[in-house]
Short mmCIF file of C-alpha atoms in Angstrom, two decimals:
data_model
loop_
_atom_site.label_atom_id
_atom_site.label_comp_id
_atom_site.label_asym_id
_atom_site.label_seq_id
_atom_site.Cartn_x
_atom_site.Cartn_y
_atom_site.Cartn_z
CA MET A 1 66.38 97.56 136.42
CA GLN A 2 70.02 97.81 137.47
CA PRO A 3 71.94 100.94 136.29
CA LYS A 4 74.35 98.80 134.27
CA ASP A 5 71.48 97.06 132.47
CA ARG A 6 69.83 100.40 131.84
CA ARG A 7 72.97 101.82 130.23
CA GLU A 8 73.34 98.73 128.06
CA LEU A 9 69.76 99.23 126.89
CA ILE A 10 70.54 102.86 126.07
CA LEU A 11 73.52 101.75 123.94
CA GLU A 12 71.34 99.15 122.21
CA GLN A 13 68.76 101.82 121.36
CA LEU A 14 71.49 104.09 120.02
CA THR A 15 72.80 101.28 117.81
CA ILE A 16 69.34 100.96 116.25
CA ASN A 17 68.30 104.63 116.11
CA GLU A 18 71.72 106.38 115.90
CA LYS A 19 70.38 109.26 118.00
CA ILE A 20 68.12 109.30 121.04
CA GLU A 21 66.39 111.96 123.14
CA ILE A 22 66.31 112.13 126.93
CA GLU A 23 62.52 112.53 126.90
CA LYS A 24 62.16 109.30 124.92
CA LEU A 25 64.43 107.43 127.34
CA VAL A 26 62.46 108.73 130.32
CA GLU A 27 59.29 107.38 128.75
CA THR A 28 60.79 104.05 127.68
CA LEU A 29 62.69 103.24 130.88
CA ASN A 30 60.22 104.84 133.31
CA VAL A 31 62.88 106.72 135.24
CA SER A 32 63.55 110.40 135.90
CA ALA A 33 65.33 112.73 133.50
CA MET A 34 68.02 113.21 136.16
CA THR A 35 68.68 109.45 136.17
CA ILE A 36 68.97 109.39 132.39
CA ARG A 37 71.35 112.36 132.41
CA ARG A 38 73.49 110.57 134.99
CA ASP A 39 73.58 107.45 132.79
CA LEU A 40 74.51 109.53 129.75
CA ASN A 41 77.28 111.27 131.70
CA ILE A 42 78.75 107.90 132.65
CA LEU A 43 78.55 106.60 129.08
CA GLU A 44 80.18 109.78 127.79
CA ALA A 45 83.00 109.44 130.36
CA GLU A 46 83.54 105.90 129.03
CA GLU A 47 83.75 107.45 125.51
CA LYS A 48 80.85 105.32 124.29
CA ILE A 49 78.55 108.23 123.40
CA ILE A 50 78.62 111.93 122.61
CA ARG A 51 76.12 114.15 124.43
CA THR A 52 73.96 116.38 122.26
CA HIS A 53 71.37 119.00 123.12
CA GLY A 54 68.60 116.99 124.77
CA GLY A 55 70.05 113.57 123.99
CA ALA A 56 73.06 111.61 122.71
CA VAL A 57 74.64 109.87 119.70
CA LEU A 58 77.12 107.00 119.52
CA ASN A 59 80.79 107.92 119.62
CA GLN A 60 82.00 106.62 116.26
CA PRO A 61 85.41 107.70 114.93
CA LEU A 62 85.78 108.57 111.26
CA VAL A 63 87.23 105.89 108.99
CA ASN A 64 90.63 106.86 107.58
CA GLU A 65 92.63 105.60 104.59
CA VAL A 66 94.21 102.15 105.00
CA SER A 67 97.05 100.64 102.96
CA PHE A 68 96.40 97.87 100.43
CA GLN A 69 98.41 95.39 102.50
CA ILE A 70 96.19 95.92 105.53
CA LYS A 71 92.92 95.92 103.57
CA GLU A 72 93.89 92.75 101.73
CA THR A 73 94.05 90.76 104.98
CA LYS A 74 90.78 92.01 106.44
CA HIS A 75 87.40 90.36 105.79
CA SER A 76 88.83 88.48 102.81
CA TYR A 77 86.20 85.71 102.95
CA GLN A 78 83.36 88.23 102.84
CA LYS A 79 84.98 90.10 99.95
CA ARG A 80 85.29 86.89 97.95
CA LYS A 81 81.61 86.09 98.50
CA ILE A 82 80.61 89.61 97.46
CA ALA A 83 82.74 89.31 94.33
CA GLN A 84 81.21 85.95 93.40
CA THR A 85 77.77 87.51 93.60
CA ALA A 86 78.73 90.73 91.82
CA VAL A 87 80.08 88.86 88.78
CA GLN A 88 76.63 87.34 88.24
CA TYR A 89 75.35 90.82 87.41
CA ILE A 90 77.97 91.46 84.72
CA LYS A 91 76.93 90.59 81.16
CA ASP A 92 79.12 89.69 78.22
CA HIS A 93 79.71 92.50 75.71
CA SER A 94 79.39 95.16 78.42
CA THR A 95 81.66 97.95 79.60
CA ILE A 96 82.20 98.18 83.35
CA LEU A 97 84.07 100.52 85.65
CA LEU A 98 85.83 99.03 88.68
CA ASP A 99 86.64 101.42 91.50
CA SER A 100 89.91 100.94 93.36
CA GLY A 101 89.98 98.59 96.32
CA THR A 102 90.35 94.99 97.42
CA THR A 103 86.69 94.00 96.91
CA ASN A 104 86.79 95.14 93.30
CA LEU A 105 90.11 93.35 92.89
CA GLU A 106 88.29 90.15 93.88
CA ILE A 107 85.69 90.92 91.21
CA ALA A 108 88.46 91.36 88.63
CA LYS A 109 89.85 87.92 89.48
CA ARG A 110 86.52 86.39 88.49
CA LEU A 111 86.05 88.16 85.15
CA LYS A 112 88.37 86.13 82.96
CA ASP A 113 85.60 83.84 81.67
CA LYS A 114 83.51 86.78 80.50
CA ARG A 115 83.41 87.40 76.73
CA HIS A 116 83.98 90.71 74.93
CA LEU A 117 84.21 92.66 78.16
CA THR A 118 85.77 96.11 78.55
CA VAL A 119 87.00 97.11 82.01
CA LEU A 120 87.97 100.63 83.02
CA THR A 121 89.69 101.08 86.34
CA ASN A 122 91.67 103.54 88.44
CA ASP A 123 93.49 100.73 90.26
CA ILE A 124 96.83 99.44 88.99
CA ARG A 125 96.47 96.14 90.86
CA ILE A 126 93.21 95.45 89.05
CA ALA A 127 94.87 96.31 85.73
CA VAL A 128 97.75 93.91 86.47
CA GLU A 129 95.29 91.18 87.45
CA LEU A 130 93.60 91.45 84.05
CA MET A 131 96.79 91.96 82.06
CA ASP A 132 97.02 88.38 80.76
CA SER A 133 93.31 87.99 79.99
CA ASP A 134 91.32 88.60 76.80
CA ILE A 135 89.52 91.50 78.47
CA LYS A 136 90.06 94.98 77.07
CA VAL A 137 91.49 97.03 79.92
CA ILE A 138 91.57 100.82 80.08
CA VAL A 139 93.47 102.45 82.94
CA THR A 140 92.66 106.02 83.90
CA GLY A 141 95.61 108.34 83.92
CA GLY A 142 96.54 110.36 86.96
CA GLU A 143 98.59 110.36 90.13
CA LEU A 144 99.34 107.05 91.86
CA GLN A 145 98.53 106.91 95.55
CA ASN A 146 101.38 105.01 97.14
CA ASN A 147 100.48 102.02 99.34
CA THR A 148 96.98 101.66 97.87
CA GLY A 149 97.46 101.30 94.11
CA ALA A 150 94.70 103.82 93.42
CA ILE A 151 94.99 106.47 90.71
CA PHE A 152 93.40 109.88 91.21
CA GLY A 153 93.72 113.57 90.42
CA PRO A 154 92.81 116.00 87.59
CA LEU A 155 93.90 113.65 84.78
CA THR A 156 91.69 110.87 86.14
CA GLU A 157 88.76 113.24 86.47
CA GLN A 158 89.22 114.49 82.90
CA ILE A 159 88.94 110.95 81.54
CA LEU A 160 85.88 110.21 83.68
CA LYS A 161 84.11 113.30 82.33
CA ASN A 162 84.41 111.91 78.79
CA ILE A 163 83.33 108.28 79.12
CA HIS A 164 80.13 106.29 79.56
CA VAL A 165 79.91 102.76 80.98
CA ASP A 166 77.17 100.20 81.52
CA GLN A 167 77.99 99.44 85.15
CA PHE A 168 80.04 100.96 87.92
CA PHE A 169 81.08 98.94 90.97
CA LEU A 170 81.59 101.50 93.70
CA GLY A 171 83.93 100.73 96.56
CA SER A 172 83.31 102.50 99.86
CA HIS A 173 85.37 103.24 102.95
CA ALA A 174 82.23 103.76 105.01
CA VAL A 175 78.48 103.34 104.53
CA HIS A 176 75.94 105.06 106.76
CA MET A 177 72.16 105.33 106.65
CA GLU A 178 72.16 109.12 106.95
CA ALA A 179 75.65 110.08 105.71
CA GLY A 180 75.53 107.73 102.71
CA SER A 181 78.77 106.49 101.15
CA THR A 182 81.83 108.44 102.29
CA ALA A 183 85.57 108.58 101.49
CA PRO A 184 88.68 109.67 103.44
CA THR A 185 89.49 112.65 101.16
CA PHE A 186 87.58 115.20 99.11
CA GLU A 187 89.65 114.23 96.04
CA LYS A 188 88.53 110.61 96.23
CA ALA A 189 84.93 111.59 96.90
CA SER A 190 84.92 113.89 93.86
CA MET A 191 86.34 111.15 91.64
CA LYS A 192 83.76 108.60 92.81
CA GLN A 193 80.99 111.11 92.12
CA LEU A 194 82.19 111.41 88.52
CA MET A 195 82.24 107.62 88.25
CA ILE A 196 78.61 107.45 89.34
CA GLU A 197 77.66 110.11 86.79
CA CYS A 198 79.28 108.28 83.87
CA ALA A 199 77.60 104.93 84.64
CA GLU A 200 74.22 103.64 83.53
CA THR A 201 73.89 101.74 86.82
CA THR A 202 75.91 101.79 90.06
CA LEU A 203 76.27 98.92 92.51
CA LEU A 204 78.02 99.58 95.80
CA VAL A 205 80.16 96.64 96.96
CA ALA A 206 81.11 96.69 100.64
CA ASP A 207 81.61 94.08 103.34
CA SER A 208 79.63 94.34 106.57
CA SER A 209 82.46 96.02 108.51
CA LYS A 210 81.95 99.18 106.41
CA PHE A 211 78.36 99.75 107.56
CA ASP A 212 77.21 102.24 110.19
CA GLN A 213 80.55 104.02 109.70
CA LYS A 214 81.46 107.50 108.47
CA SER A 215 84.50 108.92 106.72
CA LEU A 216 85.41 112.54 106.01
CA ALA A 217 83.99 113.36 102.56
CA LYS A 218 80.57 112.49 101.21
CA VAL A 219 80.39 110.55 97.95
CA CYS A 220 76.64 110.13 97.58
CA ASP A 221 73.36 109.41 99.28
CA LEU A 222 72.31 105.77 99.14
CA SER A 223 69.29 106.85 97.09
CA GLN A 224 71.71 107.80 94.27
CA ILE A 225 72.87 104.22 93.68
CA ASP A 226 71.00 101.28 92.17
CA GLY A 227 71.90 98.69 94.76
CA ILE A 228 74.25 97.38 97.43
CA ILE A 229 76.01 94.02 97.46
CA THR A 230 77.23 93.01 100.91
CA ASP A 231 77.63 89.94 103.12
CA ASP A 232 75.26 88.51 105.73
CA GLY A 233 77.10 90.19 108.61
CA VAL A 234 74.98 93.34 108.42
CA PRO A 235 72.26 93.23 111.15
CA THR A 236 68.78 92.43 109.87
CA HIS A 237 67.26 95.65 111.25
CA TYR A 238 69.89 97.67 109.36
CA ILE A 239 69.19 95.79 106.13
CA GLU A 240 65.48 96.51 106.53
CA LYS A 241 66.17 100.23 106.87
CA LEU A 242 68.50 100.16 103.86
CA ARG A 243 65.78 98.52 101.77
CA GLU A 244 63.64 101.62 102.23
CA THR A 245 66.21 103.50 100.13
CA CYS A 246 67.76 101.05 97.66
CA ARG A 247 68.03 97.41 96.64
CA VAL A 248 70.15 95.19 98.90
CA ILE A 249 71.73 91.95 97.68
CA ILE A 250 73.23 89.59 100.25
CA ALA A 251 76.31 87.77 98.99
CA GLU A 252 75.43 84.53 100.75
CA GLY A 253 73.90 82.89 97.69
CA GLY A 254 73.17 86.29 96.15
CA ASP A 255 69.73 86.43 97.75
CA GLU A 256 67.94 89.71 98.11
CA LEU A 257 66.43 90.42 101.54
#
């Protein structure tokens, strides 16, 4: 096997397993530990991996906050498909909580035919979207985050501690098998945790670009939510691993894998 092919295989294994040991690579590729270390040194110099004691992990930067204008233009087709599927799980006469974000905004756009629905949200764009509907809308108080439309802070948290809803649709900046759902700030992570606590069921809505990513602050383990709604862009092997922890619903037709 050529060195280049060997290094590509190492990256492929890291994509699947997230972390790999030198001893395992020696056994799999049938080469010396010195050869593997040389390959890992090259991959680290190319900033593709990070060396660890006895092995390596992929070099994946943390996901930071992005403005609404930027998020709105990214993966819009996938977000619409996710929203179309998510609405199927919302019943008339229920009370739902919509997290801030563009995917939940797409859900809000599809709620106007629902009857006797109450929507709580910490997103002013979602509130404006529902303003001319028959839906009862409750907006959490708090501080407005400029450029995103999200509301957060102590006032928001105080409201969340005193409510109960049927369903919560959790938005996520990053979703990872081990790290769970994460957010760019501790304040946002804390608020999302309260949202999960006040809901009877929680469905995470995230397009495929959010997966195998990490942000700064942990929101929850994937075992703490009732399901994930995403698009068919998530690799099959990743979906299979996710299914070991929670329900996964694919937006393409709403089929569960």
